[in-house]
Amino acid sequence: MALATPLRHLLAAQPAAPEPAGTTASLTTHRAFPPHNHRGRLRARLAASPASAGATRTVTTAAAAAAGAAGRPTVLVTEKLGAAGLELLRSFANVDCAYELTAEELRAKVSLVDALVVRSATRVSREVFEAARGRLRVVGRAGVGIDNVDLQAATEAGCLVVNAPTANTVAAAEHAVALLAAMARNVAQADASLKAGKWQRSKFVGVSLVGKTLAIMGFGKVGSEVARRAKGLGMDVIAHDPYAPVDRARAIGVDLVSFDEAISTADFISLHMPLTPSTTKLFDDETFAKMTKGVRIINVARGGVVDEEALLRALDNGTVAQAALDVFFEEPPPKDSKLVHHENVTVTPHLGASTTEAQEGVAIEIAEAVIGALKGDLAATAVNAPMVLAEVLSELSPYIVLAEKLGRLAVQLVAGGSGIKGVKVVYSSARDPDDLDTRILRAMVTKGIVEPISSAFVNIVNADYVAKQRGLRLIEERILLDGSPEVPISSIQVQLANVETKFAGALSDEGDIRVEGKVKDGKPHLTLVGPFSVDVSLEGNLILCRQVDQPGIIGKVGSILGKMNLNVNFMSVGRIAPGKQAIMAIGIDEEPDKEALKLIGETPSVQEFVFLKL
Ligand SMILES: NC(=O)c1ccc[n+]([C@@H]2O[C@H](COP(=O)([O-])OP(=O)(O)OC[C@H]3O[C@@H](n4cnc5c(N)ncnc54)[C@H](O)[C@@H]3O)[C@@H](O)[C@H]2O)c1
Ligand SMILES: O=C(O)[C@H](O)COP(=O)(O)O
């Protein structure tokens, strides 16, 4: 789904990571009494989680701000991709295919491109993101495993990482089954022997699969497909996966069991978990010692989940009768690897995904995801951005603009030198909190606050990270209004606590800087400054003046602006009561020079004023 251009731009210039541990944001929804400009009875609701949890995986993506604006983006492809995917990429971008780059060559090239497409052999390390110097917007992993991409570094750099998680599932499962059968019947060894001129029938007597227990370690996409196929071969299949739904396993007749039960009862063990810090070398001496003597192991997942030295020892002492390995700790493994050359080990050079069909599918899947991300469209397979449903994003698009403008406005009201720590974003809405996913709005408020006062580039990928780095604690609150839930949000209020302001008129009765806005006719409007109700379109630049309400001031300030040739596009006065304090909000197209600002400041009865860039 394509986004409207302004939204694209905003997403390009901003994106939030999957809730990082210790995230800076929290959310409450509670009964609140109406601020003076809220009408209607308010109801209390307890906190609700974001709406998209568990929903179809659809995320917002960062667009290529730098490149997209300048013309065709450039995509660097560092490993062989299916032809149809490459064609698709070429239809949209300049494509540089450069295979087998050294780390140094990759670092040199990456600052010249907007997207990078890799498979498993390219290490996209922190150094690569640093070398990109902010230009790289998307890394596309043409496959499943993203252990070769430093996700944290990508997130910090605001670079979106997308993968192609489904197109090679069947290929990997078929390869696991091929290795299972080939290992059990010594196919590779017998083949080598016959080609060497021997005829060794008794040496290569195998073992049968039917009736044997196969333990699937990691019951995800590949693991479950292997299970289905193994059941077809008449095997008893059990699985271990701490995160897999029991029902899904039961539906294909597989029992989920504990790690120890799986490894101690299986005749065959097939590995299908991702390589993570907790699975690294999970299969070590201790684990092998718990296995049934003579067990056979297949690894089509990642070499790093096995301690290869320990596997070698287990093979040598007979604990493991045979192993079939498609993946290795180091790829390619050293030429003299004892494991590779072991007579009871069958090896393939990371071929799990390598079928014609899978490679075409993966290439198209990743090309579509990368192009979408570069265009600012939605990517369903982003791995380091929050999941926001496409329709939610589309509906919230004007509020996204409003959220950033309010953040931008609020931070410009802070007096220099006072550190911002506490930010509260209050959403007033008649919609059930469960149906209002505000994560992207939160990211935009962060962007609005952080970007004007730093060199940070904030987007949906890195907003929470950037906020955390800056010690910014962002709290979200929802006020539940009566009324039609058709309109997602009635107003958004941004509050900055414990800061000094350069415009006292923006302080609420509680002493925090407070600005509130609404979307009117699809456009963001400022509707509240401190305790003053105003109504100004949030476009261009804004002057806020505080004065004692009396006739003639609007005319005086207006004529100064007129004399200076500054076009006023909006003017609104908010006052507490006739003759009392009032503020004047003036929208102007151009930026006033110092002289104009001086004259406004010298206007009798103007107590303070501030110029704000939106
Ligand atoms: N050899 C190849 O060419 C090839 C091809 C495709 C996938 N793979 C690899 O296969 C693995 C599985 O891919 P997938 O698409 O099925 O991924 P997936 O995310 O669908 O499944 C992985 C499963 O592992 C589970 N898991 C995580 N930690 C675990 C643990 N400690 N113990 C047990 N289970 C755990 C997860 O809950 C998940 O269900 C990945 O490592 C992937 O990189 C390799
Ligand atoms: O994780 C994957 O998708 C597989 O390991 C395939 O890797 P490849 O793209 O390098 O073949």
XYZ file of C-alpha atoms and ligand atoms in Angstrom:
669
model
C 0.000 0.000 0.000
C 1.489 3.341 -0.997
C 1.514 6.206 1.413
C 0.517 9.717 0.614
C 3.568 11.776 -0.268
C 3.709 13.871 2.905
C 3.552 10.737 4.999
C 6.242 9.143 2.932
C 8.428 12.079 3.581
C 7.800 11.881 7.274
C 8.483 8.200 7.392
C 11.568 8.732 5.352
C 12.845 11.177 7.807
C 11.780 9.163 10.769
C 10.950 5.488 11.908
C 10.951 2.647 16.239
C 12.525 -0.530 16.989
C 10.767 -3.568 18.271
C 10.097 -2.505 21.871
C 13.668 -2.534 23.145
C 14.290 -3.841 26.625
C 13.883 -0.981 29.014
C 12.049 1.112 26.465
C 11.522 4.713 27.369
C 7.864 4.706 26.604
C 4.953 3.666 28.724
C 1.258 3.971 28.208
C -1.677 4.534 30.486
C -5.289 5.144 29.767
C -7.274 6.522 32.625
C -10.125 8.652 33.765
C -9.258 12.248 33.440
C -11.199 15.394 34.003
C -11.559 17.492 30.918
C -9.037 20.190 30.306
C -10.952 23.396 29.699
C -11.307 22.867 26.001
C -12.492 19.278 26.130
C -16.187 18.756 25.885
C -18.184 15.701 26.692
C -18.192 13.225 29.450
C -14.998 11.322 29.852
C -14.822 7.738 30.830
C -12.081 5.844 32.495
C -10.315 2.939 30.890
C -7.373 0.947 31.997
C -4.223 0.648 29.998
C -4.448 -1.140 26.717
C -1.788 -2.745 24.631
C -1.220 -1.597 21.079
C -3.798 -2.840 18.703
C -1.659 -4.745 16.291
C -0.240 -7.321 18.679
C -0.600 -10.696 17.091
C -2.101 -9.252 13.951
C -0.891 -9.744 10.419
C 2.668 -8.599 10.256
C 2.747 -5.284 8.508
C 5.110 -2.517 9.332
C 5.905 0.960 8.369
C 9.143 1.413 6.576
C 11.660 4.133 6.229
C 11.927 5.644 2.812
C 15.158 6.682 1.250
C 15.069 10.295 2.194
C 18.409 11.152 0.755
C 18.219 9.218 -2.445
C 14.547 9.058 -3.194
C 14.338 12.799 -3.396
C 17.326 13.054 -5.703
C 16.210 10.499 -8.311
C 16.667 6.787 -8.772
C 18.030 5.148 -5.667
C 21.045 2.865 -5.820
C 20.939 -0.715 -4.582
C 24.055 -2.762 -3.918
C 23.589 -6.541 -4.296
C 26.481 -8.501 -2.820
C 25.351 -12.080 -3.434
C 23.735 -13.861 -6.347
C 20.011 -13.255 -6.562
C 17.315 -14.866 -8.711
C 16.976 -13.146 -12.096
C 13.359 -12.054 -11.693
C 14.162 -10.303 -8.418
C 17.130 -8.526 -9.962
C 14.987 -7.384 -12.876
C 12.424 -6.037 -10.449
C 15.112 -4.103 -8.590
C 16.456 -2.719 -11.867
C 13.018 -1.463 -12.836
C 13.141 0.877 -9.871
C 16.748 1.535 -8.967
C 20.312 1.562 -10.221
C 21.601 -1.852 -9.256
C 25.245 -2.536 -8.548
C 25.956 -6.285 -8.350
C 29.320 -6.752 -6.688
C 29.964 -10.257 -5.389
C 32.609 -11.566 -2.994
C 33.547 -8.145 -1.685
C 36.045 -7.980 1.122
C 34.850 -6.253 4.301
C 36.895 -3.242 3.309
C 35.394 -3.114 -0.192
C 31.904 -3.369 1.249
C 32.570 -0.477 3.640
C 33.868 1.603 0.753
C 30.784 0.988 -1.394
C 28.088 1.234 1.213
C 28.157 5.005 1.626
C 27.218 5.295 -2.052
C 24.013 3.287 -1.868
C 20.527 3.569 -0.453
C 19.874 -0.144 -0.061
C 21.975 -3.251 0.343
C 20.766 -6.745 -0.573
C 22.627 -9.709 0.905
C 22.239 -13.432 1.547
C 23.969 -15.262 4.400
C 27.583 -14.781 3.315
C 27.823 -10.997 3.719
C 28.471 -9.742 7.231
C 26.634 -6.479 7.690
C 28.438 -5.375 10.804
C 28.307 -2.200 12.873
C 31.313 -0.972 10.882
C 29.260 -1.267 7.698
C 26.489 0.928 9.147
C 29.073 3.413 10.365
C 30.726 3.494 6.958
C 27.325 4.163 5.355
C 27.264 7.579 7.041
C 23.501 7.749 7.199
C 22.782 7.112 3.530
C 21.906 3.422 3.784
C 18.163 3.225 4.452
C 17.356 -0.446 3.887
C 19.155 -3.753 4.235
C 17.365 -6.582 2.457
C 18.275 -10.088 3.566
C 17.324 -12.415 0.723
C 16.480 -15.288 3.022
C 15.457 -15.992 6.607
C 18.438 -15.846 8.960
C 19.430 -12.316 9.910
C 22.278 -13.367 12.205
C 24.746 -11.873 9.686
C 23.196 -8.405 10.120
C 23.914 -6.327 13.236
C 20.311 -5.398 13.990
C 21.164 -3.170 16.920
C 23.558 -1.150 14.802
C 20.964 -0.966 12.025
C 18.351 0.299 14.454
C 20.717 2.882 15.885
C 21.442 4.060 12.368
C 17.719 4.255 11.601
C 18.214 1.680 8.858
C 15.367 -0.685 8.193
C 16.164 -4.388 7.859
C 13.779 -6.523 5.840
C 14.033 -10.233 5.101
C 12.328 -12.816 2.932
C 11.136 -15.232 5.581
C 8.883 -17.608 3.707
C 10.079 -18.271 0.181
C 12.789 -20.774 1.106
C 10.998 -22.633 3.904
C 10.030 -25.629 1.817
C 13.466 -25.790 0.197
C 15.142 -25.873 3.619
C 12.708 -28.505 4.890
C 13.247 -30.643 1.792
C 16.999 -30.351 2.230
C 16.740 -31.469 5.848
C 14.729 -34.506 4.755
C 17.197 -35.176 1.939
C 20.066 -35.116 4.429
C 18.125 -37.262 6.891
C 17.561 -39.977 4.286
C 20.990 -39.627 2.683
C 22.689 -39.921 6.065
C 20.612 -42.924 7.157
C 21.476 -44.737 3.927
C 25.075 -43.495 3.525
C 24.260 -42.115 0.092
C 27.133 -39.628 -0.086
C 29.735 -42.055 1.218
C 28.553 -44.860 -1.055
C 28.531 -42.516 -4.022
C 32.119 -41.437 -3.348
C 33.204 -45.040 -2.879
C 31.654 -46.260 -6.122
C 33.126 -43.338 -8.039
C 36.477 -44.285 -6.562
C 36.101 -47.689 -8.268
C 34.902 -49.677 -5.229
C 31.820 -51.850 -4.760
C 31.258 -51.881 -0.976
C 27.760 -53.178 -0.272
C 28.232 -54.409 3.286
C 30.118 -51.294 4.393
C 27.166 -49.036 3.645
C 24.305 -50.833 5.304
C 22.043 -48.103 6.614
C 19.321 -47.655 9.204
C 15.607 -47.423 8.584
C 13.557 -44.335 9.335
C 10.144 -45.860 9.869
C 9.199 -46.113 13.526
C 12.201 -44.066 14.648
C 11.809 -40.982 16.830
C 12.769 -37.686 15.284
C 13.173 -34.658 17.580
C 12.694 -31.342 15.845
C 14.526 -28.620 17.749
C 12.797 -25.370 16.804
C 9.238 -25.852 15.622
C 8.918 -22.805 13.373
C 8.346 -22.602 9.643
C 11.062 -25.047 8.560
C 10.789 -27.297 11.617
C 7.071 -27.844 11.163
C 7.480 -28.608 7.454
C 10.163 -31.164 8.290
C 7.794 -32.667 10.855
C 5.014 -33.087 8.272
C 7.358 -34.807 5.860
C 8.909 -37.041 8.526
C 5.465 -38.191 9.603
C 4.868 -39.168 5.990
C 7.962 -41.357 6.254
C 6.439 -43.148 9.225
C 8.609 -41.534 11.910
C 7.433 -40.621 15.416
C 7.959 -36.896 15.642
C 8.433 -34.892 18.807
C 9.556 -31.288 19.016
C 11.092 -28.837 21.411
C 10.360 -25.138 21.031
C 9.742 -22.949 24.065
C 7.803 -20.436 21.998
C 5.756 -22.595 19.629
C 1.996 -22.844 20.125
C 1.045 -26.304 21.439
C -2.061 -26.339 19.218
C -0.062 -25.881 16.044
C 2.118 -28.856 16.955
C -0.862 -30.985 17.934
C -2.594 -30.160 14.670
C 0.089 -32.092 12.810
C 0.385 -34.801 15.417
C 3.561 -33.612 17.108
C 4.103 -33.466 20.870
C 6.040 -30.517 22.222
C 8.417 -31.761 24.910
C 11.198 -30.373 27.089
C 14.709 -29.901 25.725
C 16.068 -32.792 27.796
C 13.243 -35.153 26.845
C 13.692 -34.340 23.165
C 17.415 -34.957 23.060
C 17.413 -37.980 25.354
C 14.677 -39.937 23.576
C 15.377 -39.203 19.915
C 17.030 -41.471 17.370
C 17.370 -38.496 15.030
C 17.621 -34.838 15.970
C 17.034 -32.099 13.414
C 17.986 -28.525 14.289
C 15.710 -25.673 13.195
C 16.168 -22.825 15.620
C 17.653 -19.409 14.862
C 21.163 -18.503 15.935
C 20.755 -16.151 18.898
C 22.873 -15.500 21.988
C 20.842 -18.161 23.830
C 21.157 -20.824 21.111
C 24.858 -20.261 20.421
C 26.666 -23.556 21.068
C 23.529 -24.954 22.680
C 24.690 -28.360 21.497
C 27.844 -28.763 23.554
C 29.551 -31.615 25.445
C 26.924 -31.527 28.180
C 24.066 -31.752 25.677
C 25.678 -34.542 23.670
C 26.240 -36.489 26.900
C 22.463 -36.583 27.484
C 21.691 -38.052 24.069
C 20.906 -41.683 23.263
C 24.067 -43.437 22.145
C 24.093 -43.683 18.369
C 21.881 -40.664 17.763
C 21.977 -39.041 14.318
C 21.955 -35.262 13.916
C 20.931 -33.009 11.040
C 21.728 -29.299 11.027
C 20.172 -27.138 8.336
C 19.758 -24.173 10.713
C 23.001 -22.421 11.666
C 26.457 -23.849 12.361
C 26.795 -21.658 15.437
C 24.133 -23.537 17.420
C 26.527 -26.497 17.611
C 29.870 -26.546 19.413
C 31.707 -28.175 16.517
C 34.596 -29.408 18.659
C 32.119 -31.088 20.993
C 30.315 -32.664 18.032
C 33.605 -34.035 16.775
C 34.277 -35.591 20.196
C 30.740 -37.051 20.274
C 31.262 -38.557 16.807
C 34.613 -39.993 17.812
C 33.294 -41.572 21.008
C 30.202 -42.969 19.258
C 27.596 -40.901 21.126
C 26.670 -39.462 17.767
C 26.632 -42.124 15.075
C 26.289 -39.738 12.167
C 25.780 -36.084 11.422
C 24.528 -34.312 8.312
C 25.530 -30.681 8.179
C 24.515 -27.963 5.752
C 25.776 -25.096 7.898
C 28.995 -24.365 9.764
C 30.318 -22.042 12.428
C 32.638 -20.574 9.846
C 31.519 -20.580 6.207
C 33.182 -21.914 4.222
C 34.724 -24.123 6.915
C 38.520 -24.499 6.976
C 39.706 -26.816 4.189
C 41.228 -29.195 6.732
C 38.138 -29.240 8.987
C 38.080 -32.592 10.787
C 34.330 -32.392 10.989
C 33.887 -31.966 7.258
C 36.249 -34.838 6.535
C 34.829 -37.155 9.210
C 33.664 -40.433 7.608
C 30.382 -40.335 9.525
C 29.554 -36.822 8.494
C 27.636 -35.831 5.370
C 28.093 -32.225 4.325
C 26.616 -29.722 1.892
C 27.794 -26.122 1.406
C 24.802 -24.247 2.881
C 22.409 -25.421 0.186
C 19.197 -25.443 2.209
C 17.671 -22.532 0.326
C 19.303 -23.327 -2.961
C 16.586 -24.586 -5.245
C 15.685 -22.740 -8.417
C 12.168 -22.204 -7.125
C 13.232 -20.931 -3.709
C 15.829 -18.564 -5.116
C 13.355 -17.049 -7.577
C 10.834 -16.695 -4.762
C 13.319 -15.198 -2.302
C 14.654 -12.745 -4.874
C 11.190 -11.487 -5.754
C 10.164 -11.348 -2.094
C 13.203 -9.290 -1.133
C 13.088 -7.055 -4.205
C 9.475 -6.157 -3.443
C 10.287 -5.485 0.201
C 13.316 -3.317 -0.619
C 11.537 -1.330 -3.325
C 8.583 -0.822 -1.008
C 10.844 0.385 1.762
C 12.675 2.749 -0.577
C 9.371 4.171 -1.738
C 8.156 4.610 1.810
C 5.469 1.985 1.319
C 4.716 -0.662 3.847
C 6.913 -3.723 4.247
C 5.446 -6.845 5.740
C 8.811 -8.323 6.613
C 10.697 -5.638 8.492
C 12.628 -7.159 11.372
C 13.634 -4.048 13.313
C 10.555 -1.856 13.174
C 7.304 -1.988 15.082
C 4.454 -3.770 13.425
C 1.793 -1.295 12.447
C -1.100 -2.458 10.355
C -1.235 -0.854 6.923
C -4.779 0.374 7.396
C -3.872 1.791 10.805
C -1.003 3.697 9.285
C -3.137 5.043 6.502
C -5.810 6.193 8.920
C -3.316 7.831 11.251
C -1.375 9.635 8.541
C -2.658 13.192 9.300
C -2.117 12.571 13.028
C 1.440 11.497 12.285
C 2.090 14.928 10.813
C 0.352 16.578 13.772
C 2.353 14.559 16.321
C 5.670 15.608 14.850
C 4.667 19.266 14.572
C 3.528 19.335 18.189
C 6.814 17.814 19.332
C 8.731 20.317 17.206
C 6.692 23.198 18.555
C 6.950 22.131 22.196
C 10.731 21.792 22.117
C 11.151 25.269 20.645
C 9.312 26.668 23.647
C 11.966 25.294 26.001
C 14.519 27.800 27.268
C 18.050 26.801 26.254
C 19.952 24.864 28.837
C 17.048 23.120 30.508
C 17.250 19.402 29.829
C 14.040 17.739 28.730
C 13.389 14.500 30.575
C 9.679 13.916 30.991
C 7.389 14.005 27.972
C 3.728 13.146 28.184
C 1.621 12.596 25.098
C -2.114 12.623 25.749
C -4.480 11.277 23.096
C -8.163 12.154 23.431
C -10.249 9.689 21.512
C -13.641 8.062 21.472
C -12.064 4.902 20.181
C -11.506 1.882 22.361
C -7.835 1.921 23.399
C -7.452 -1.581 21.979
C -8.291 -0.154 18.576
C -5.840 2.701 18.672
C -2.218 1.878 17.974
C -0.204 4.958 18.853
C 3.359 3.728 18.482
C 4.007 5.617 15.306
C 2.608 8.801 16.855
C 4.918 8.356 19.809
C 7.839 7.965 17.413
C 6.836 11.153 15.617
C 6.596 13.169 18.815
C 10.100 11.939 19.667
C 11.296 12.964 16.235
C 9.734 16.397 16.606
C 11.372 16.922 19.975
C 14.797 15.489 19.257
C 15.626 16.592 15.720
C 15.487 20.378 16.220
C 17.944 20.156 19.101
C 20.383 17.559 17.847
C 22.008 16.091 14.805
C 20.132 12.842 15.376
C 18.126 11.382 12.562
C 14.986 9.959 14.097
C 12.612 7.575 12.381
C 10.222 4.789 13.249
C 13.099 2.329 13.443
C 15.184 4.189 15.984
C 12.847 6.602 17.818
C 12.633 4.627 21.054
C 16.349 3.958 20.976
C 17.190 7.622 20.410
C 14.804 8.673 23.197
C 16.415 6.201 25.575
C 19.895 7.351 24.647
C 18.916 10.919 25.467
C 17.276 9.971 28.769
C 13.933 11.095 27.429
C 11.090 9.354 29.221
C 7.986 9.435 27.112
C 4.680 8.531 28.713
C 1.512 8.071 26.731
C -1.924 8.644 28.194
C -5.354 8.237 26.677
C -8.506 10.131 27.496
C -11.550 8.217 26.429
C -14.264 10.488 25.065
C -17.871 9.789 24.324
C -18.703 10.113 20.687
C -18.042 8.417 17.410
C -15.093 6.046 17.246
C -14.999 6.712 13.498
C -12.531 9.525 14.081
C -9.462 7.870 15.566
C -8.216 10.823 17.586
C -9.901 14.009 18.713
C -6.742 15.740 19.910
C -3.101 15.127 20.759
C -1.455 17.026 23.575
C 2.277 17.168 24.199
C 3.486 18.144 27.671
C 7.089 18.785 28.687
C 7.574 18.628 32.455
C 10.203 20.313 34.615
C 11.660 22.613 32.018
C 12.075 26.340 31.801
C 10.305 28.049 28.963
C 11.118 31.015 26.772
C 7.383 31.711 26.459
C 5.566 31.678 29.795
C 2.217 31.775 27.999
C 2.793 28.119 27.042
C 2.862 26.963 30.652
C -0.179 25.127 31.911
C -1.578 25.650 35.404
C 0.529 22.637 36.444
C 3.681 24.381 35.203
C 4.525 22.210 32.217
C 4.851 23.343 28.627
C 1.631 22.263 26.965
C 0.577 22.338 23.330
C -2.363 20.574 21.820
C -3.521 20.034 18.273
C -6.276 18.552 16.192
C -6.671 17.411 12.631
C -9.156 19.609 10.766
C -9.992 18.877 7.145
C -7.006 16.570 7.059
C -4.629 19.337 8.191
C -2.848 19.700 11.540
C -4.024 22.618 13.658
C -2.670 24.042 16.873
C -5.632 24.362 19.232
C -4.128 24.958 22.650
C -1.043 26.726 23.977
C -0.680 26.503 27.757
C -4.160 27.474 29.008
C -5.064 29.420 25.837
C -7.325 28.041 23.122
C -6.230 29.061 19.628
C -6.794 27.741 16.149
C -3.883 27.983 13.751
C -2.994 25.752 10.848
C 0.394 24.199 11.582
C 2.121 25.151 8.374
C 5.054 27.416 7.677
C 6.172 29.476 10.653
C 4.431 30.667 13.765
C 4.720 33.709 16.009
C 3.192 33.502 19.465
C 2.647 36.796 21.340
C 1.286 37.172 24.840
C -0.417 40.422 25.707
C -3.145 41.934 27.811
C -6.314 41.647 25.796
C -7.206 45.095 24.424
C -8.252 46.593 21.103
C -5.653 47.454 18.472
C -2.828 45.009 19.182
C -3.691 42.623 16.376
C -3.657 45.563 13.955
C -0.307 46.832 15.243
C 1.457 43.488 14.948
C -0.258 42.826 11.625
C 0.924 46.105 10.184
C 4.542 45.436 11.277
C 4.418 42.146 9.437
C 2.790 43.807 6.425
C 5.456 46.519 6.283
C 8.116 43.843 6.405
C 6.406 42.073 3.507
C 5.639 38.998 5.589
C 2.509 37.199 4.502
C 0.156 36.294 7.346
C -1.729 33.103 6.544
C -3.510 32.634 9.839
C -4.188 34.588 12.972
C -5.953 33.463 16.081
C -6.339 35.033 19.505
C -6.949 33.017 22.601
C -7.840 34.726 25.845
C -8.848 33.597 29.258
C -11.425 36.418 29.623
C -11.998 39.839 28.014
C -9.359 42.324 29.157
C -7.193 39.596 30.689
C -4.176 37.750 29.398
C -4.375 36.635 25.799
C -2.112 35.061 23.251
C -2.008 35.767 19.579
C -0.902 32.978 17.240
C 0.155 34.211 13.822
C 1.000 31.880 10.976
C 3.428 33.387 8.460
C 4.878 31.953 5.286
C 8.326 33.485 5.469
C 10.877 33.711 8.224
C 10.886 37.252 9.758
C 14.218 39.000 10.037
C 15.639 40.334 13.300
C 14.248 43.803 12.682
C 10.686 42.557 12.356
C 11.003 40.490 15.510
C 12.461 43.479 17.356
C 9.535 45.652 16.319
C 7.022 43.044 17.446
C 8.785 42.842 20.792
C 8.628 46.617 21.167
C 4.897 46.801 20.477
C 3.240 48.249 23.572
C 1.321 45.640 25.579
C 3.166 42.688 24.001
C 4.578 41.009 27.086
C 6.502 38.267 25.348
C 6.716 36.628 21.987
C 8.408 33.714 20.351
C 9.083 32.742 16.760
C 8.707 29.040 15.976
C 9.623 27.086 12.851
C 7.293 24.243 12.022
N 20.335 -23.966 5.555
C 19.605 -23.066 4.936
O 19.845 -22.719 3.798
C 18.439 -22.466 5.659
C 17.294 -22.092 4.947
C 16.226 -21.523 5.652
C 16.326 -21.354 7.007
N 17.483 -21.683 7.650
C 17.614 -21.507 9.088
O 16.694 -22.387 9.702
C 16.303 -21.842 10.949
C 14.788 -21.863 11.064
O 14.202 -21.059 10.070
P 12.628 -20.795 10.114
O 12.292 -20.086 8.880
O 11.932 -22.050 10.445
O 12.544 -19.809 11.351
P 11.321 -19.601 12.310
O 11.562 -18.341 13.004
O 10.045 -19.798 11.584
O 11.473 -20.801 13.364
C 12.444 -20.855 14.348
C 11.821 -21.481 15.574
O 12.855 -21.690 16.525
C 12.283 -21.491 17.786
N 13.297 -21.291 18.788
C 13.907 -20.134 19.153
N 14.773 -20.380 20.153
C 14.700 -21.716 20.411
C 15.344 -22.564 21.337
N 16.250 -22.105 22.201
N 15.005 -23.860 21.338
C 14.094 -24.344 20.459
N 13.451 -23.588 19.579
C 13.760 -22.287 19.544
C 11.362 -20.320 17.580
O 10.379 -20.265 18.573
C 10.776 -20.611 16.224
O 9.543 -21.288 16.342
C 16.938 -20.463 11.016
O 18.153 -20.563 11.709
C 17.225 -20.140 9.578
O 18.256 -19.222 9.450
C 18.524 -22.237 7.000
O 18.595 -18.220 6.449
C 18.406 -18.534 5.291
O 17.498 -18.059 4.586
C 19.238 -19.605 4.709
O 20.300 -19.911 5.520
C 19.638 -19.342 3.298
O 20.815 -18.624 3.223
P 21.344 -18.199 1.761
O 20.429 -17.116 1.306
O 22.727 -17.713 1.959
O 21.251 -19.398 0.914
